[in-house]
Tab-separated table of C-alpha atoms in Angstrom:
chain	number	residue	atom	x	y	z
A	271	UNK	CA	-0.129	0.022	0.102
A	272	UNK	CA	1.407	3.307	-1.120
A	273	UNK	CA	-0.097	5.596	1.493
A	274	UNK	CA	0.866	5.861	5.248
A	275	UNK	CA	-0.541	7.672	8.073
A	276	UNK	CA	1.715	7.814	11.122
A	277	UNK	CA	-0.355	9.078	13.861
A	278	UNK	CA	-1.937	8.791	17.068
A	279	UNK	CA	-5.650	8.210	17.839
A	280	UNK	CA	-5.630	10.784	20.681
A	281	UNK	CA	-4.640	13.590	18.173
A	282	UNK	CA	-7.105	15.588	16.384
A	283	UNK	CA	-4.770	16.552	13.604
A	284	UNK	CA	-4.271	12.815	12.915
A	285	UNK	CA	-8.042	12.338	12.822
A	286	UNK	CA	-8.568	15.151	10.512
A	287	UNK	CA	-5.998	13.107	7.942
A	288	UNK	CA	-7.990	10.022	8.492
A	289	UNK	CA	-11.443	11.630	7.983
A	290	UNK	CA	-10.215	13.290	4.746
A	291	UNK	CA	-9.038	9.501	3.556
A	292	UNK	CA	-12.401	8.323	4.524
A	293	UNK	CA	-14.205	11.116	2.649
A	294	UNK	CA	-12.258	10.448	-0.440
A	295	UNK	CA	-12.452	6.612	-0.059
A	296	UNK	CA	-8.577	6.242	-0.367
A	297	UNK	CA	-7.067	3.366	1.489
A	298	UNK	CA	-3.929	3.578	3.484
A	299	UNK	CA	-1.769	1.969	6.256
A	300	UNK	CA	-1.847	3.413	9.665
A	301	UNK	CA	1.558	3.398	11.627
A	302	UNK	CA	1.145	3.960	15.573
A	303	UNK	CA	3.290	6.524	17.143
A	304	UNK	CA	3.273	6.069	20.736
A	305	UNK	CA	3.477	9.638	22.203
A	306	UNK	CA	4.049	8.645	25.856
A	307	UNK	CA	7.418	7.311	24.823
A	308	UNK	CA	8.174	10.201	22.623
A	309	UNK	CA	8.286	8.384	19.476
A	310	UNK	CA	7.425	11.624	17.711
A	311	UNK	CA	10.503	13.349	19.012
A	312	UNK	CA	12.636	10.469	17.458
A	313	UNK	CA	14.128	9.021	14.457
A	314	UNK	CA	12.519	7.684	12.228
A	315	UNK	CA	9.569	9.993	12.674
A	316	UNK	CA	11.372	13.239	12.707
A	317	UNK	CA	12.564	12.560	9.263
A	318	UNK	CA	9.085	12.767	8.239
A	319	UNK	CA	8.174	15.659	10.501
A	320	UNK	CA	11.146	17.984	11.837
A	321	UNK	CA	9.029	19.586	14.395
A	322	UNK	CA	8.192	16.250	16.119
A	323	UNK	CA	4.363	16.489	15.783
A	324	UNK	CA	1.889	13.680	14.594
A	325	UNK	CA	0.642	13.212	11.793
A	326	UNK	CA	3.227	12.179	9.407
A	327	UNK	CA	2.335	10.977	5.892
A	328	UNK	CA	3.658	9.123	3.207
A	329	UNK	CA	2.527	8.463	-0.379
A	330	UNK	CA	5.416	6.461	-2.183
A	331	UNK	CA	8.366	8.551	-2.000
A	332	UNK	CA	6.485	11.609	-0.947
A	333	UNK	CA	6.807	12.747	3.111
A	334	UNK	CA	4.432	15.478	4.070
A	335	UNK	CA	3.490	16.870	7.486
A	336	UNK	CA	0.968	19.438	8.975
A	337	UNK	CA	-2.382	17.851	8.844
A	338	UNK	CA	-3.979	20.806	6.663
A	339	UNK	CA	-1.439	20.336	4.068
A	340	UNK	CA	-1.795	16.676	3.870
A	341	UNK	CA	-5.488	17.042	3.525
A	342	UNK	CA	-5.006	19.481	0.667
A	343	UNK	CA	-2.821	16.869	-0.879
A	344	UNK	CA	-5.143	14.258	-0.850
A	345	UNK	CA	-7.837	16.338	-1.909
A	346	UNK	CA	-5.948	17.633	-5.053
A	347	UNK	CA	-3.997	14.350	-5.650
A	348	UNK	CA	-7.120	12.188	-5.251
A	349	UNK	CA	-9.544	14.528	-6.834
A	350	UNK	CA	-11.126	11.877	-9.015
A	351	UNK	CA	-11.917	9.510	-5.947
A	352	UNK	CA	-14.719	10.146	-3.092
A	353	UNK	CA	-16.603	13.583	-3.042
A	354	UNK	CA	-14.718	16.751	-4.323
A	355	UNK	CA	-13.359	18.850	-1.175
A	356	UNK	CA	-11.816	21.497	-3.174
A	357	UNK	CA	-12.532	23.272	-6.567
A	358	UNK	CA	-11.146	24.035	-9.675
A	359	UNK	CA	-12.556	27.389	-10.292
A	360	UNK	CA	-10.576	30.035	-8.856
A	361	UNK	CA	-13.489	32.277	-7.320
A	362	UNK	CA	-15.063	29.243	-5.698
A	363	UNK	CA	-11.609	28.133	-4.396
A	364	UNK	CA	-10.758	31.661	-3.330
A	365	UNK	CA	-14.054	31.337	-0.877
A	366	UNK	CA	-13.041	27.778	0.382
A	367	UNK	CA	-9.605	29.202	0.928
A	368	UNK	CA	-10.762	32.051	3.107
A	369	UNK	CA	-12.843	29.476	5.338
A	370	UNK	CA	-9.705	27.141	5.295
A	371	UNK	CA	-7.742	30.132	6.785
A	372	UNK	CA	-10.554	31.036	9.224
A	373	UNK	CA	-10.480	27.765	10.524
A	374	UNK	CA	-6.479	27.319	10.964
A	375	UNK	CA	-6.242	30.805	12.422
A	376	UNK	CA	-9.254	31.947	14.400
A	377	UNK	CA	-11.183	28.480	15.066
A	378	UNK	CA	-7.967	26.734	15.956
A	379	UNK	CA	-6.524	29.497	18.135
A	380	UNK	CA	-9.766	29.034	20.582
A	381	UNK	CA	-11.199	25.815	19.862
A	382	UNK	CA	-8.292	23.499	19.724
A	383	UNK	CA	-6.669	25.167	22.622
A	384	UNK	CA	-9.863	24.597	24.626
A	385	UNK	CA	-9.620	21.118	23.312
A	386	UNK	CA	-6.050	20.666	24.686
A	387	UNK	CA	-7.215	22.260	27.969
A	388	UNK	CA	-10.382	20.218	28.583
A	389	UNK	CA	-10.147	17.265	26.804
A	390	UNK	CA	-6.519	16.072	26.298
A	391	UNK	CA	-4.757	17.576	29.597
A	392	UNK	CA	-7.225	15.320	31.789
A	393	UNK	CA	-6.358	12.263	29.566
A	394	UNK	CA	-2.446	12.842	29.991
A	395	UNK	CA	-2.628	13.575	33.701
A	396	UNK	CA	-2.185	17.329	33.423
A	397	UNK	CA	-4.423	20.059	35.044
A	398	UNK	CA	-6.969	22.277	33.260
A	399	UNK	CA	-6.147	25.987	33.543
A	400	UNK	CA	-9.764	27.272	34.298
A	401	UNK	CA	-8.869	31.113	33.579
A	402	UNK	CA	-7.293	30.204	30.217
A	403	UNK	CA	-10.702	28.004	29.428
A	404	UNK	CA	-12.861	31.001	30.347
A	405	UNK	CA	-10.836	33.387	28.186
A	406	UNK	CA	-10.745	31.006	25.469
A	407	UNK	CA	-14.347	30.353	25.725
A	408	UNK	CA	-15.276	33.797	25.035
A	409	UNK	CA	-12.734	34.217	22.219
A	410	UNK	CA	-14.738	31.018	20.735
A	411	UNK	CA	-18.168	32.629	21.112
A	412	UNK	CA	-17.010	35.572	19.308
A	413	UNK	CA	-15.560	33.343	16.276
A	414	UNK	CA	-19.030	31.388	16.428
A	415	UNK	CA	-21.092	34.656	16.296
A	416	UNK	CA	-19.309	35.037	12.680
A	417	UNK	CA	-19.877	31.414	11.702
A	418	UNK	CA	-23.738	31.783	12.946
A	419	UNK	CA	-24.040	34.854	10.497
A	420	UNK	CA	-22.193	33.009	7.694
A	421	UNK	CA	-24.354	29.692	8.065
A	422	UNK	CA	-27.518	31.641	8.029
A	423	UNK	CA	-26.673	32.490	4.248
A	424	UNK	CA	-25.205	29.225	3.189
A	425	UNK	CA	-25.296	25.497	4.298
A	426	UNK	CA	-21.577	25.045	4.545
A	427	UNK	CA	-18.873	27.584	5.322
A	428	UNK	CA	-17.673	27.962	1.685
A	429	UNK	CA	-21.348	27.607	-0.099
A	430	UNK	CA	-23.901	24.896	-0.533
A	431	UNK	CA	-21.540	22.052	-0.517
A	432	UNK	CA	-19.158	20.350	2.080
A	433	UNK	CA	-15.754	21.196	1.565
A	434	UNK	CA	-12.276	20.729	3.205
A	435	UNK	CA	-13.101	24.285	5.015
A	436	UNK	CA	-15.804	22.217	6.960
A	437	UNK	CA	-14.033	19.118	7.135
A	438	UNK	CA	-11.017	20.515	9.039
A	439	UNK	CA	-13.461	21.645	12.062
A	440	UNK	CA	-14.857	18.107	12.836
A	441	UNK	CA	-12.307	16.420	15.061
A	442	UNK	CA	-12.304	19.512	17.524
A	443	UNK	CA	-15.998	20.004	17.518
A	444	UNK	CA	-16.498	16.252	18.039
A	445	UNK	CA	-14.433	16.630	21.193
A	446	UNK	CA	-15.733	19.853	22.529
A	447	UNK	CA	-19.391	18.488	21.984
A	448	UNK	CA	-18.646	15.959	24.857
A	449	UNK	CA	-17.786	18.899	27.069
A	450	UNK	CA	-19.546	22.192	28.493
A	451	UNK	CA	-18.309	23.803	25.646
A	452	UNK	CA	-21.456	22.031	23.728
A	453	UNK	CA	-23.427	25.023	24.839
A	454	UNK	CA	-21.527	27.606	22.517
A	455	UNK	CA	-22.424	25.444	19.773
A	456	UNK	CA	-26.121	24.533	20.699
A	457	UNK	CA	-27.188	28.191	21.246
A	458	UNK	CA	-26.417	29.294	17.613
A	459	UNK	CA	-29.114	27.526	15.593
A	460	UNK	CA	-27.406	27.461	12.224
A	461	UNK	CA	-23.780	26.379	13.852
A	462	UNK	CA	-25.841	23.801	15.749
A	463	UNK	CA	-27.446	22.301	12.684
A	464	UNK	CA	-23.981	22.264	10.719
A	465	UNK	CA	-22.376	20.554	13.651
A	466	UNK	CA	-25.054	17.866	13.577
A	467	UNK	CA	-24.689	17.419	9.902
A	468	UNK	CA	-20.866	17.490	9.882
A	469	UNK	CA	-20.772	14.835	12.941
A	470	UNK	CA	-23.558	12.491	11.231
A	471	UNK	CA	-21.378	12.156	7.909
A	472	UNK	CA	-20.737	8.388	7.264
A	473	UNK	CA	-17.082	9.121	6.804
A	474	UNK	CA	-16.756	10.486	10.243
A	475	UNK	CA	-18.809	7.717	11.547
A	476	UNK	CA	-16.188	5.306	10.014
A	477	UNK	CA	-13.297	7.454	11.969
A	478	UNK	CA	-15.320	6.956	15.102
A	479	UNK	CA	-15.617	3.199	14.815
A	480	UNK	CA	-11.843	2.902	14.102
A	481	UNK	CA	-11.266	4.907	17.204
A	482	UNK	CA	-13.442	2.701	19.271
A	483	UNK	CA	-11.478	-0.423	18.047
A	484	UNK	CA	-7.981	1.129	19.111
B	166	UNK	CA	-9.942	48.486	-12.278
B	167	UNK	CA	-11.358	45.235	-10.802
B	168	UNK	CA	-9.124	44.631	-8.105
B	169	UNK	CA	-9.248	46.360	-4.680
B	170	UNK	CA	-7.224	46.108	-1.612
B	171	UNK	CA	-8.468	47.429	1.369
B	172	UNK	CA	-5.564	47.808	3.767
B	173	UNK	CA	-3.306	49.803	5.694
B	174	UNK	CA	0.771	50.371	5.305
B	175	UNK	CA	1.323	49.160	8.836
B	176	UNK	CA	-0.032	45.740	8.286
B	177	UNK	CA	2.085	42.843	7.590
B	178	UNK	CA	-0.741	40.850	6.201
B	179	UNK	CA	-1.540	44.026	4.082
B	180	UNK	CA	2.132	43.995	2.861
B	181	UNK	CA	1.938	40.185	1.852
B	182	UNK	CA	-0.925	40.869	-0.307
B	183	UNK	CA	0.586	43.796	-1.869
B	184	UNK	CA	3.931	41.680	-2.437
B	185	UNK	CA	2.105	38.851	-4.159
B	186	UNK	CA	0.231	41.225	-6.543
B	187	UNK	CA	3.781	42.692	-7.334
B	188	UNK	CA	5.233	39.342	-7.896
B	189	UNK	CA	2.433	38.514	-10.230
B	190	UNK	CA	2.400	41.993	-11.935
B	191	UNK	CA	-1.174	42.351	-11.571
B	192	UNK	CA	-2.650	46.024	-11.107
B	193	UNK	CA	-4.900	46.843	-8.337
B	194	UNK	CA	-6.504	50.058	-6.657
B	195	UNK	CA	-5.326	50.669	-2.901
B	196	UNK	CA	-8.227	51.650	-0.480
B	197	UNK	CA	-6.923	53.083	2.823
B	198	UNK	CA	-8.192	52.090	6.012
B	199	UNK	CA	-7.675	53.780	8.991
B	200	UNK	CA	-7.032	51.841	11.827
B	201	UNK	CA	-6.763	54.696	14.236
B	202	UNK	CA	-10.314	55.625	13.823
B	203	UNK	CA	-11.486	51.942	13.855
B	204	UNK	CA	-12.660	51.781	10.034
B	205	UNK	CA	-11.793	48.157	9.980
B	206	UNK	CA	-14.544	47.474	12.633
B	207	UNK	CA	-17.243	49.238	10.907
B	208	UNK	CA	-19.297	49.390	7.692
B	209	UNK	CA	-18.419	49.063	4.686
B	210	UNK	CA	-15.279	47.061	5.627
B	211	UNK	CA	-16.857	44.515	7.976
B	212	UNK	CA	-18.964	43.479	4.962
B	213	UNK	CA	-15.720	42.167	3.513
B	214	UNK	CA	-14.289	41.001	6.584
B	215	UNK	CA	-16.657	40.097	9.317
B	216	UNK	CA	-13.582	39.773	11.676
B	217	UNK	CA	-12.753	43.235	11.018
B	218	UNK	CA	-9.147	42.907	10.224
B	219	UNK	CA	-7.002	44.257	7.393
B	220	UNK	CA	-6.617	43.497	4.419
B	221	UNK	CA	-9.879	42.898	2.440
B	222	UNK	CA	-9.786	42.115	-1.165
B	223	UNK	CA	-12.173	42.688	-4.083
B	224	UNK	CA	-12.056	41.264	-7.589
B	225	UNK	CA	-15.030	42.208	-9.454
B	226	UNK	CA	-17.895	40.679	-7.377
B	227	UNK	CA	-15.867	38.409	-5.240
B	228	UNK	CA	-14.871	39.387	-1.950
B	229	UNK	CA	-12.113	37.848	0.254
B	230	UNK	CA	-10.343	38.368	3.323
B	231	UNK	CA	-7.415	36.603	5.297
B	232	UNK	CA	-4.227	37.452	3.478
B	233	UNK	CA	-3.225	33.818	2.959
B	234	UNK	CA	-6.304	33.048	1.184
B	235	UNK	CA	-5.995	36.121	-0.951
B	236	UNK	CA	-2.612	35.533	-2.060
B	237	UNK	CA	-3.658	31.910	-2.735
B	238	UNK	CA	-6.355	33.302	-5.076
B	239	UNK	CA	-4.201	35.595	-6.683
B	240	UNK	CA	-1.536	32.880	-7.492
B	241	UNK	CA	-4.152	30.412	-8.777
B	242	UNK	CA	-6.438	33.122	-10.829
B	243	UNK	CA	-3.468	34.766	-12.234
B	244	UNK	CA	-1.365	32.031	-12.935
B	245	UNK	CA	-0.530	33.145	-16.423
B	246	UNK	CA	0.979	36.446	-15.069
B	247	UNK	CA	4.044	37.332	-13.289
B	248	UNK	CA	6.048	34.454	-11.961
B	249	UNK	CA	4.413	31.301	-11.009
B	250	UNK	CA	3.892	31.009	-7.052
B	251	UNK	CA	2.057	27.582	-6.987
B	252	UNK	CA	2.432	24.519	-8.872
B	253	UNK	CA	-0.134	22.277	-10.799
B	254	UNK	CA	1.712	19.073	-9.849
B	255	UNK	CA	0.166	17.528	-6.804
B	256	UNK	CA	3.206	16.294	-5.337
B	257	UNK	CA	5.139	19.727	-5.763
B	258	UNK	CA	2.052	21.508	-4.294
B	259	UNK	CA	2.176	18.961	-1.564
B	260	UNK	CA	5.526	20.312	-0.601
B	261	UNK	CA	4.501	23.818	-1.159
B	262	UNK	CA	1.404	23.321	1.241
B	263	UNK	CA	3.488	21.796	3.910
B	264	UNK	CA	5.721	24.805	4.098
B	265	UNK	CA	2.696	27.274	3.692
B	266	UNK	CA	1.387	25.650	6.846
B	267	UNK	CA	4.643	25.867	8.718
B	268	UNK	CA	4.616	29.641	7.912
B	269	UNK	CA	0.938	30.047	9.012
B	270	UNK	CA	1.200	27.873	12.174
B	271	UNK	CA	4.821	27.757	13.539
B	272	UNK	CA	6.551	31.063	12.086
B	273	UNK	CA	3.447	33.132	12.525
B	274	UNK	CA	3.043	32.099	16.235
B	275	UNK	CA	6.721	33.325	17.091
B	276	UNK	CA	7.573	35.869	14.242
B	277	UNK	CA	4.468	37.901	13.883
B	278	UNK	CA	3.856	38.125	17.536
B	279	UNK	CA	7.490	39.491	18.251
B	280	UNK	CA	6.569	41.997	15.266
B	281	UNK	CA	3.505	43.135	17.182
B	282	UNK	CA	5.519	43.430	20.401
B	283	UNK	CA	8.631	44.956	19.252
B	284	UNK	CA	7.664	46.761	16.034
B	285	UNK	CA	3.728	47.647	16.176
B	286	UNK	CA	3.221	48.222	19.797
B	287	UNK	CA	5.778	51.216	20.011
B	288	UNK	CA	4.392	52.600	16.764
B	289	UNK	CA	0.856	52.805	18.226
B	290	UNK	CA	1.947	53.872	21.881
B	291	UNK	CA	1.685	50.454	23.466
B	292	UNK	CA	4.429	49.025	25.675
B	293	UNK	CA	6.271	45.706	24.753
B	294	UNK	CA	6.201	42.981	27.291
B	295	UNK	CA	9.841	41.963	27.657
B	296	UNK	CA	9.308	38.688	29.266
B	297	UNK	CA	6.811	37.718	26.293
B	298	UNK	CA	9.665	38.795	23.931
B	299	UNK	CA	12.216	36.564	25.780
B	300	UNK	CA	9.783	33.250	25.466
B	301	UNK	CA	8.992	34.199	21.645
B	302	UNK	CA	12.538	34.598	20.773
B	303	UNK	CA	13.118	31.161	22.135
B	304	UNK	CA	10.346	29.994	20.126
B	305	UNK	CA	11.334	31.502	16.859
B	306	UNK	CA	14.958	29.978	17.483
B	307	UNK	CA	13.584	26.654	17.406
B	308	UNK	CA	11.439	27.221	14.300
B	309	UNK	CA	14.424	28.696	12.723
B	310	UNK	CA	16.660	25.520	13.439
B	311	UNK	CA	14.490	23.557	11.195
B	312	UNK	CA	14.443	26.049	8.512
B	313	UNK	CA	18.413	26.219	8.505
B	314	UNK	CA	18.416	22.206	8.255
B	315	UNK	CA	15.682	22.733	5.300
B	316	UNK	CA	17.234	25.466	3.635
B	317	UNK	CA	21.048	23.504	3.845
B	318	UNK	CA	19.101	21.308	1.343
B	319	UNK	CA	16.964	23.263	-0.972
B	320	UNK	CA	17.492	27.057	-1.820
B	321	UNK	CA	13.898	27.744	-1.090
B	322	UNK	CA	11.423	26.244	1.561
B	323	UNK	CA	9.664	24.107	-1.140
B	324	UNK	CA	12.582	23.421	-3.290
B	325	UNK	CA	14.734	25.142	-5.914
B	326	UNK	CA	12.001	27.820	-6.829
B	327	UNK	CA	10.822	30.946	-4.800
B	328	UNK	CA	7.028	30.181	-3.892
B	329	UNK	CA	4.199	31.513	-1.841
B	330	UNK	CA	5.483	29.619	1.104
B	331	UNK	CA	8.780	31.852	0.846
B	332	UNK	CA	6.811	35.195	-0.002
B	333	UNK	CA	4.476	34.769	3.246
B	334	UNK	CA	7.469	35.261	5.523
B	335	UNK	CA	8.518	38.665	3.755
B	336	UNK	CA	6.816	41.232	5.381
B	337	UNK	CA	7.473	40.109	9.092
B	338	UNK	CA	10.993	39.210	8.226
B	339	UNK	CA	11.597	42.726	6.976
B	340	UNK	CA	10.385	44.259	10.057
B	341	UNK	CA	12.331	41.867	12.352
B	342	UNK	CA	15.586	42.544	10.667
B	343	UNK	CA	15.296	45.852	11.906
B	344	UNK	CA	15.288	44.814	15.641
B	345	UNK	CA	17.517	42.765	17.989
B	346	UNK	CA	15.901	39.662	16.461
B	347	UNK	CA	17.977	40.132	13.414
B	348	UNK	CA	20.620	37.957	15.232
B	349	UNK	CA	18.557	35.055	15.133
B	350	UNK	CA	18.479	35.123	11.476
B	351	UNK	CA	22.013	36.238	11.004
B	352	UNK	CA	23.644	33.399	13.133
B	353	UNK	CA	22.069	30.614	10.977
B	354	UNK	CA	23.889	30.937	7.382
B	355	UNK	CA	21.260	29.289	5.201
B	356	UNK	CA	18.464	31.064	6.746
B	357	UNK	CA	20.306	34.398	6.425
B	358	UNK	CA	21.203	33.873	2.725
B	359	UNK	CA	17.584	33.062	2.272
B	360	UNK	CA	16.499	36.257	4.121
B	361	UNK	CA	18.948	38.383	2.053
B	362	UNK	CA	17.455	36.722	-1.215
B	363	UNK	CA	13.929	37.202	-0.252
B	364	UNK	CA	14.258	40.853	0.759
B	365	UNK	CA	16.295	41.975	-2.403
B	366	UNK	CA	13.662	40.888	-4.821
B	367	UNK	CA	12.435	43.374	-6.933
B	368	UNK	CA	8.683	42.940	-6.140
B	369	UNK	CA	9.563	43.585	-2.391
B	370	UNK	CA	11.644	46.508	-3.425
B	371	UNK	CA	8.279	48.111	-4.962
B	372	UNK	CA	6.212	47.354	-2.034
B	373	UNK	CA	9.102	49.338	0.244
B	374	UNK	CA	9.076	52.327	-2.320
B	375	UNK	CA	5.360	52.198	-2.057
B	376	UNK	CA	5.321	52.208	1.738
B	377	UNK	CA	8.052	55.095	1.760
B	378	UNK	CA	5.706	57.125	-0.454
B	379	UNK	CA	2.702	56.840	2.294
């Protein structure tokens, strides 16, 4: 098999890549990286990602890292498989790019940090910083206000179709929905409907089934 | 003229978009947004960017925001003008995407924050947090260690050609080169040569000439 994903089930970026492969219906081999023994900071992993963070990705002789670069590669290289996640049209792609950046810069800065504080820290025996949670919660609320206005205009962030811009949010939304942060999504009706739609997709259900088998 | 850039000369993201337009040799109209009177937080600007940050971008009936989404759109929509900044080949584009993400996630988190602390805060009458500068300096040094190893292998981040992944760094590097942070770049020979090359490009000189005329 040509494609290998080097990752860990706990990692939202690893899950993002697996979700993209599921949506594109592309087969892969999963290579487990043990974060507790620091495999991500040692060879051979750091030859794939010199920053020492999962996931890493191989497709034949091509090595990639950074989950959002990997998903863009998969969407581009396997354009003919599964559902389209990007667009060939420069204007449509421009809109998709805007919401890809919003996720990477604005949603990530609040949502993924909340995920780390509330979900990941307890899992790895670290304490949650409640003052930080409060500040991040306010930050996420103001990001979601913009999402609510946007999703009142179109079913998905970049228009009427599900794209990579929506997909990139799923692993973090899935985790936050199991915490008190769920309220922030639930109290905004269009955001809430969008989350329900994203989490119900068969590709994400496939990733969840795999996670439960680990 | 179809293209309008709504921005401010002080803003690194505005400069990033102007640099991309200069490299692609694409004409545009500049619309000044006065940050001191809060024009970026009011209509009509927030109809372009609901997050209220410059730059905003128009190309005919298309409105975009987020500097990195705008540059990707320009590189894609005006592929036949100026120099190529992206690739049609999925594998080459995969490598470019990795280094685009590294800039957006890792370089930005240290470099742009240092720029704001050391360069922007004094300009707008705010104080520089020296403890934060020290922590960010250590963070940037470890990012630049990876860049040094990478640039020992290839002239530019994504290979032998200058791409959007290099371009995105220029405005922040330009500012930091005028501060004590310059040492971090200078003491890494491949990083230093790369910075010299980027800052000497005619397109960046054109942006600097425009900045001096403001």
